[in-house]
Amino acid sequence: MEKTETTIFVDWENLFFDLTAIQETDERLKEPNFNFNNPEQLLALIRSFLEPEEELKRIYFYVSEPFTEVEPRIKSNKKEELEEYKEKNPKEYEEKVNKSGIIQSFNHAIAQQNQVKLRVGRVKFKLVPENESEEVYSVEAKTHIPHLDLRQKQVDALLAHDITKLYCTKQGGCILLFSRDTDFVPVLEAA
């Protein structure tokens, strides 16, 4: 019996948050049993969703670039905002830079895996004011502390483009999508 070629599409940010939530409740997916920063373990988990009659064709893995890669492209007025943020929040900024290094290592490691194609979107930053309340002499004082919010961009567009391109040029096979985004429903129905 001939196996059905299956292409897997992974929106890593969505899957990452789901795995993080699952790790809090499922002992089998807690460290040291499972480390989702380990590409071999992560891909074994993803492949485990294939049915016996399916054969893996390729895994498209969608990530955003590390924050440190976006810094050189920041325009002047935003650059000033970021510099001010760095000065006022050195600890939080350092955490973002360290996390950026981890992301860069992960992206490189996952891209080296067999049958994986890494697709990289952009990351956009925004300084979001957060109120912090403190009571002093029975008077509530609020201070605005900026928080560096990072958002992935272009990942959904890349994913939709790849599904459309793949299944408009070559009919047949199956799609397995790891994402919580319902915007992909029309693309999947068309494929």
PDB file of C-alpha atoms in Angstrom:
ATOM      1  CA  MET A   1       0.000   0.000   0.000  1.00  0.00           C
ATOM      2  CA  GLU A   2       1.336   3.394  -1.003  1.00  0.00           C
ATOM      3  CA  LYS A   3       1.787   5.912   1.792  1.00  0.00           C
ATOM      4  CA  THR A   4       0.331   9.423   1.652  1.00  0.00           C
ATOM      5  CA  GLU A   5       2.917  12.193   1.579  1.00  0.00           C
ATOM      6  CA  THR A   6       2.308  14.572   4.479  1.00  0.00           C
ATOM      7  CA  THR A   7       3.790  18.022   4.891  1.00  0.00           C
ATOM      8  CA  ILE A   8       3.842  19.493   8.385  1.00  0.00           C
ATOM      9  CA  PHE A   9       3.607  23.233   9.040  1.00  0.00           C
ATOM     10  CA  VAL A  10       4.593  24.448  12.513  1.00  0.00           C
ATOM     11  CA  ASP A  11       3.885  27.940  13.835  1.00  0.00           C
ATOM     12  CA  TRP A  12       6.535  27.693  16.550  1.00  0.00           C
ATOM     13  CA  GLU A  13       5.304  30.575  18.716  1.00  0.00           C
ATOM     14  CA  ASN A  14       1.845  28.989  19.019  1.00  0.00           C
ATOM     15  CA  LEU A  15       3.213  25.495  19.619  1.00  0.00           C
ATOM     16  CA  PHE A  16       5.747  26.841  22.137  1.00  0.00           C
ATOM     17  CA  PHE A  17       3.010  28.416  24.272  1.00  0.00           C
ATOM     18  CA  ASP A  18       0.898  25.247  24.081  1.00  0.00           C
ATOM     19  CA  LEU A  19       3.842  23.038  25.088  1.00  0.00           C
ATOM     20  CA  THR A  20       4.693  25.386  27.951  1.00  0.00           C
ATOM     21  CA  ALA A  21       1.115  25.118  29.245  1.00  0.00           C
ATOM     22  CA  ILE A  22       1.092  21.326  28.845  1.00  0.00           C
ATOM     23  CA  GLN A  23       4.410  21.001  30.691  1.00  0.00           C
ATOM     24  CA  GLU A  24       2.782  22.510  33.770  1.00  0.00           C
ATOM     25  CA  THR A  25       0.289  19.641  34.026  1.00  0.00           C
ATOM     26  CA  ASP A  26       1.710  16.585  32.222  1.00  0.00           C
ATOM     27  CA  GLU A  27       4.655  14.842  33.895  1.00  0.00           C
ATOM     28  CA  ARG A  28       5.640  13.088  30.647  1.00  0.00           C
ATOM     29  CA  LEU A  29       6.385  16.425  28.998  1.00  0.00           C
ATOM     30  CA  LYS A  30       8.253  17.977  31.919  1.00  0.00           C
ATOM     31  CA  GLU A  31      12.019  18.194  32.022  1.00  0.00           C
ATOM     32  CA  PRO A  32      14.105  16.048  32.157  1.00  0.00           C
ATOM     33  CA  ASN A  33      11.692  13.781  30.228  1.00  0.00           C
ATOM     34  CA  PHE A  34      11.135  16.337  27.488  1.00  0.00           C
ATOM     35  CA  ASN A  35      12.959  19.513  26.507  1.00  0.00           C
ATOM     36  CA  PHE A  36      11.300  21.425  23.675  1.00  0.00           C
ATOM     37  CA  ASN A  37      14.543  23.312  23.048  1.00  0.00           C
ATOM     38  CA  ASN A  38      16.057  19.970  22.026  1.00  0.00           C
ATOM     39  CA  PRO A  39      15.372  19.706  18.267  1.00  0.00           C
ATOM     40  CA  GLU A  40      15.483  15.896  18.177  1.00  0.00           C
ATOM     41  CA  GLN A  41      12.924  15.559  20.989  1.00  0.00           C
ATOM     42  CA  LEU A  42      10.706  18.282  19.566  1.00  0.00           C
ATOM     43  CA  LEU A  43      10.687  16.803  16.063  1.00  0.00           C
ATOM     44  CA  ALA A  44      10.021  13.311  17.453  1.00  0.00           C
ATOM     45  CA  LEU A  45       6.951  14.739  19.205  1.00  0.00           C
ATOM     46  CA  ILE A  46       5.783  16.464  16.004  1.00  0.00           C
ATOM     47  CA  ARG A  47       6.350  13.308  13.919  1.00  0.00           C
ATOM     48  CA  SER A  48       4.352  11.263  16.436  1.00  0.00           C
ATOM     49  CA  PHE A  49       1.185  12.907  15.077  1.00  0.00           C
ATOM     50  CA  LEU A  50       1.625  11.163  11.707  1.00  0.00           C
ATOM     51  CA  GLU A  51      -0.703   8.249  11.015  1.00  0.00           C
ATOM     52  CA  PRO A  52       0.877   4.882  10.054  1.00  0.00           C
ATOM     53  CA  GLU A  53      -0.288   5.331   6.442  1.00  0.00           C
ATOM     54  CA  GLU A  54       1.411   8.739   6.199  1.00  0.00           C
ATOM     55  CA  GLU A  55       4.975   9.438   5.132  1.00  0.00           C
ATOM     56  CA  LEU A  56       6.676  12.684   6.124  1.00  0.00           C
ATOM     57  CA  LYS A  57       7.620  14.801   3.144  1.00  0.00           C
ATOM     58  CA  ARG A  58       8.903  17.907   4.963  1.00  0.00           C
ATOM     59  CA  ILE A  59       8.430  20.023   8.077  1.00  0.00           C
ATOM     60  CA  TYR A  60       8.148  23.769   7.539  1.00  0.00           C
ATOM     61  CA  PHE A  61       9.081  25.471  10.791  1.00  0.00           C
ATOM     62  CA  TYR A  62       8.041  29.131  11.207  1.00  0.00           C
ATOM     63  CA  VAL A  63       9.887  31.323  13.701  1.00  0.00           C
ATOM     64  CA  SER A  64      10.601  34.988  14.192  1.00  0.00           C
ATOM     65  CA  GLU A  65      14.076  36.413  14.121  1.00  0.00           C
ATOM     66  CA  PRO A  66      15.814  37.086  17.435  1.00  0.00           C
ATOM     67  CA  PHE A  67      15.325  40.594  18.856  1.00  0.00           C
ATOM     68  CA  THR A  68      19.028  41.399  18.508  1.00  0.00           C
ATOM     69  CA  GLU A  69      18.743  41.045  14.729  1.00  0.00           C
ATOM     70  CA  VAL A  70      16.045  43.729  14.497  1.00  0.00           C
ATOM     71  CA  GLU A  71      17.990  46.375  16.437  1.00  0.00           C
ATOM     72  CA  PRO A  72      20.155  47.560  13.509  1.00  0.00           C
ATOM     73  CA  ARG A  73      17.004  48.224  11.412  1.00  0.00           C
ATOM     74  CA  ILE A  74      15.279  50.438  14.000  1.00  0.00           C
ATOM     75  CA  LYS A  75      14.555  53.973  12.789  1.00  0.00           C
ATOM     76  CA  SER A  76      15.923  57.026  14.629  1.00  0.00           C
ATOM     77  CA  ASN A  77      12.917  58.019  16.787  1.00  0.00           C
ATOM     78  CA  LYS A  78      12.305  54.425  17.880  1.00  0.00           C
ATOM     79  CA  LYS A  79      16.032  53.980  18.431  1.00  0.00           C
ATOM     80  CA  GLU A  80      15.972  56.868  20.924  1.00  0.00           C
ATOM     81  CA  GLU A  81      13.018  55.273  22.743  1.00  0.00           C
ATOM     82  CA  LEU A  82      14.869  51.969  22.903  1.00  0.00           C
ATOM     83  CA  GLU A  83      18.061  53.605  24.197  1.00  0.00           C
ATOM     84  CA  GLU A  84      16.081  55.332  26.945  1.00  0.00           C
ATOM     85  CA  TYR A  85      14.421  52.029  27.803  1.00  0.00           C
ATOM     86  CA  LYS A  86      17.834  50.287  27.983  1.00  0.00           C
ATOM     87  CA  GLU A  87      19.113  52.894  30.429  1.00  0.00           C
ATOM     88  CA  LYS A  88      16.048  52.735  32.681  1.00  0.00           C
ATOM     89  CA  ASN A  89      15.513  48.955  32.516  1.00  0.00           C
ATOM     90  CA  PRO A  90      18.929  47.327  32.081  1.00  0.00           C
ATOM     91  CA  LYS A  91      17.926  44.061  33.764  1.00  0.00           C
ATOM     92  CA  GLU A  92      14.824  43.457  31.625  1.00  0.00           C
ATOM     93  CA  TYR A  93      16.707  44.484  28.485  1.00  0.00           C
ATOM     94  CA  GLU A  94      19.530  42.067  29.318  1.00  0.00           C
ATOM     95  CA  GLU A  95      16.941  39.282  29.745  1.00  0.00           C
ATOM     96  CA  LYS A  96      15.583  40.032  26.246  1.00  0.00           C
ATOM     97  CA  VAL A  97      19.108  39.941  24.798  1.00  0.00           C
ATOM     98  CA  ASN A  98      19.882  36.638  26.556  1.00  0.00           C
ATOM     99  CA  LYS A  99      16.599  35.140  25.341  1.00  0.00           C
ATOM    100  CA  SER A 100      17.486  36.381  21.865  1.00  0.00           C
ATOM    101  CA  GLY A 101      20.690  34.323  22.001  1.00  0.00           C
ATOM    102  CA  ILE A 102      18.711  31.228  22.982  1.00  0.00           C
ATOM    103  CA  ILE A 103      16.283  31.839  20.103  1.00  0.00           C
ATOM    104  CA  GLN A 104      19.165  32.248  17.666  1.00  0.00           C
ATOM    105  CA  SER A 105      20.737  28.956  18.827  1.00  0.00           C
ATOM    106  CA  PHE A 106      17.397  27.155  18.613  1.00  0.00           C
ATOM    107  CA  ASN A 107      16.673  28.503  15.120  1.00  0.00           C
ATOM    108  CA  HIS A 108      20.103  27.361  13.938  1.00  0.00           C
ATOM    109  CA  ALA A 109      19.744  23.909  15.534  1.00  0.00           C
ATOM    110  CA  ILE A 110      16.246  23.261  14.164  1.00  0.00           C
ATOM    111  CA  ALA A 111      17.320  24.379  10.665  1.00  0.00           C
ATOM    112  CA  GLN A 112      20.059  21.715  10.670  1.00  0.00           C
ATOM    113  CA  GLN A 113      17.579  18.880  11.168  1.00  0.00           C
ATOM    114  CA  ASN A 114      16.713  16.439   8.400  1.00  0.00           C
ATOM    115  CA  GLN A 115      13.527  17.234   6.423  1.00  0.00           C
ATOM    116  CA  VAL A 116      13.142  20.669   8.083  1.00  0.00           C
ATOM    117  CA  LYS A 117      12.859  23.968   6.231  1.00  0.00           C
ATOM    118  CA  LEU A 118      13.137  26.994   8.500  1.00  0.00           C
ATOM    119  CA  ARG A 119      11.112  30.059   7.550  1.00  0.00           C
ATOM    120  CA  VAL A 120      11.917  33.249   9.462  1.00  0.00           C
ATOM    121  CA  GLY A 121       9.563  36.168   9.987  1.00  0.00           C
ATOM    122  CA  ARG A 122      10.387  39.496  11.543  1.00  0.00           C
ATOM    123  CA  VAL A 123      10.084  40.654  15.105  1.00  0.00           C
ATOM    124  CA  LYS A 124       8.668  44.052  15.971  1.00  0.00           C
ATOM    125  CA  PHE A 125       9.076  45.795  19.289  1.00  0.00           C
ATOM    126  CA  LYS A 126       6.792  48.180  21.080  1.00  0.00           C
ATOM    127  CA  LEU A 127       7.266  49.922  24.401  1.00  0.00           C
ATOM    128  CA  VAL A 128       4.054  49.414  26.341  1.00  0.00           C
ATOM    129  CA  PRO A 129       3.471  51.433  29.505  1.00  0.00           C
ATOM    130  CA  GLU A 130       2.499  49.370  32.510  1.00  0.00           C
ATOM    131  CA  ASN A 131       1.117  50.929  35.655  1.00  0.00           C
ATOM    132  CA  GLU A 132       2.719  50.011  38.920  1.00  0.00           C
ATOM    133  CA  SER A 133       0.830  51.041  42.026  1.00  0.00           C
ATOM    134  CA  GLU A 134       2.457  51.764  45.325  1.00  0.00           C
ATOM    135  CA  GLU A 135       0.811  53.065  48.440  1.00  0.00           C
ATOM    136  CA  VAL A 136       2.772  55.772  50.256  1.00  0.00           C
ATOM    137  CA  TYR A 137       1.334  57.396  53.387  1.00  0.00           C
ATOM    138  CA  SER A 138      -2.128  55.993  52.535  1.00  0.00           C
ATOM    139  CA  VAL A 139      -2.019  57.622  49.093  1.00  0.00           C
ATOM    140  CA  GLU A 140      -1.853  55.410  46.027  1.00  0.00           C
ATOM    141  CA  ALA A 141       0.848  56.515  43.626  1.00  0.00           C
ATOM    142  CA  LYS A 142       0.967  55.166  40.081  1.00  0.00           C
ATOM    143  CA  THR A 143       4.104  55.119  38.008  1.00  0.00           C
ATOM    144  CA  HIS A 144       4.337  54.216  34.348  1.00  0.00           C
ATOM    145  CA  ILE A 145       7.028  51.669  33.691  1.00  0.00           C
ATOM    146  CA  PRO A 146       7.627  50.795  30.042  1.00  0.00           C
ATOM    147  CA  HIS A 147       7.672  47.130  29.106  1.00  0.00           C
ATOM    148  CA  LEU A 148       9.370  45.863  25.961  1.00  0.00           C
ATOM    149  CA  ASP A 149       6.752  43.890  24.019  1.00  0.00           C
ATOM    150  CA  LEU A 150       8.039  41.744  21.143  1.00  0.00           C
ATOM    151  CA  ARG A 151       5.658  40.534  18.419  1.00  0.00           C
ATOM    152  CA  GLN A 152       6.340  38.230  15.517  1.00  0.00           C
ATOM    153  CA  LYS A 153       5.389  39.565  12.097  1.00  0.00           C
ATOM    154  CA  GLN A 154       5.067  37.981   8.644  1.00  0.00           C
ATOM    155  CA  VAL A 155       5.002  34.427  10.009  1.00  0.00           C
ATOM    156  CA  ASP A 156       1.308  33.856   9.231  1.00  0.00           C
ATOM    157  CA  ALA A 157       1.752  35.332   5.754  1.00  0.00           C
ATOM    158  CA  LEU A 158       4.764  33.082   5.072  1.00  0.00           C
ATOM    159  CA  LEU A 159       2.856  30.045   6.303  1.00  0.00           C
ATOM    160  CA  ALA A 160      -0.248  30.782   4.209  1.00  0.00           C
ATOM    161  CA  HIS A 161       1.955  31.509   1.180  1.00  0.00           C
ATOM    162  CA  ASP A 162       3.820  28.212   1.529  1.00  0.00           C
ATOM    163  CA  ILE A 163       0.647  26.134   1.933  1.00  0.00           C
ATOM    164  CA  THR A 164      -0.916  27.834  -1.090  1.00  0.00           C
ATOM    165  CA  LYS A 165       2.208  27.542  -3.235  1.00  0.00           C
ATOM    166  CA  LEU A 166       2.826  23.918  -2.320  1.00  0.00           C
ATOM    167  CA  TYR A 167      -0.699  22.703  -2.903  1.00  0.00           C
ATOM    168  CA  CYS A 168      -1.497  24.846  -5.936  1.00  0.00           C
ATOM    169  CA  THR A 169       1.581  23.601  -7.769  1.00  0.00           C
ATOM    170  CA  LYS A 170       1.430  19.968  -6.647  1.00  0.00           C
ATOM    171  CA  GLN A 171      -1.894  18.366  -5.864  1.00  0.00           C
ATOM    172  CA  GLY A 172      -2.215  15.499  -3.445  1.00  0.00           C
ATOM    173  CA  GLY A 173      -0.841  14.630  -0.074  1.00  0.00           C
ATOM    174  CA  CYS A 174      -1.890  15.819   3.355  1.00  0.00           C
ATOM    175  CA  ILE A 175      -1.237  18.858   5.500  1.00  0.00           C
ATOM    176  CA  LEU A 176      -0.683  18.745   9.243  1.00  0.00           C
ATOM    177  CA  LEU A 177      -0.743  22.236  10.771  1.00  0.00           C
ATOM    178  CA  PHE A 178       0.375  23.164  14.286  1.00  0.00           C
ATOM    179  CA  SER A 179      -1.223  26.549  14.968  1.00  0.00           C
ATOM    180  CA  ARG A 180      -4.072  28.048  16.958  1.00  0.00           C
ATOM    181  CA  ASP A 181      -4.731  30.705  14.334  1.00  0.00           C
ATOM    182  CA  THR A 182      -8.153  30.279  12.714  1.00  0.00           C
ATOM    183  CA  ASP A 183      -7.110  32.605   9.864  1.00  0.00           C
ATOM    184  CA  PHE A 184      -5.645  29.538   8.142  1.00  0.00           C
ATOM    185  CA  VAL A 185      -9.018  27.809   7.710  1.00  0.00           C
ATOM    186  CA  PRO A 186      -9.703  29.248   4.198  1.00  0.00           C
ATOM    187  CA  VAL A 187      -6.190  28.343   3.024  1.00  0.00           C
ATOM    188  CA  LEU A 188      -6.537  24.805   4.348  1.00  0.00           C
ATOM    189  CA  GLU A 189      -9.963  24.392   2.771  1.00  0.00           C
ATOM    190  CA  ALA A 190      -8.567  25.520  -0.589  1.00  0.00           C
ATOM    191  CA  ALA A 191      -5.600  23.152  -0.334  1.00  0.00           C
TER     192      ALA A 191
END
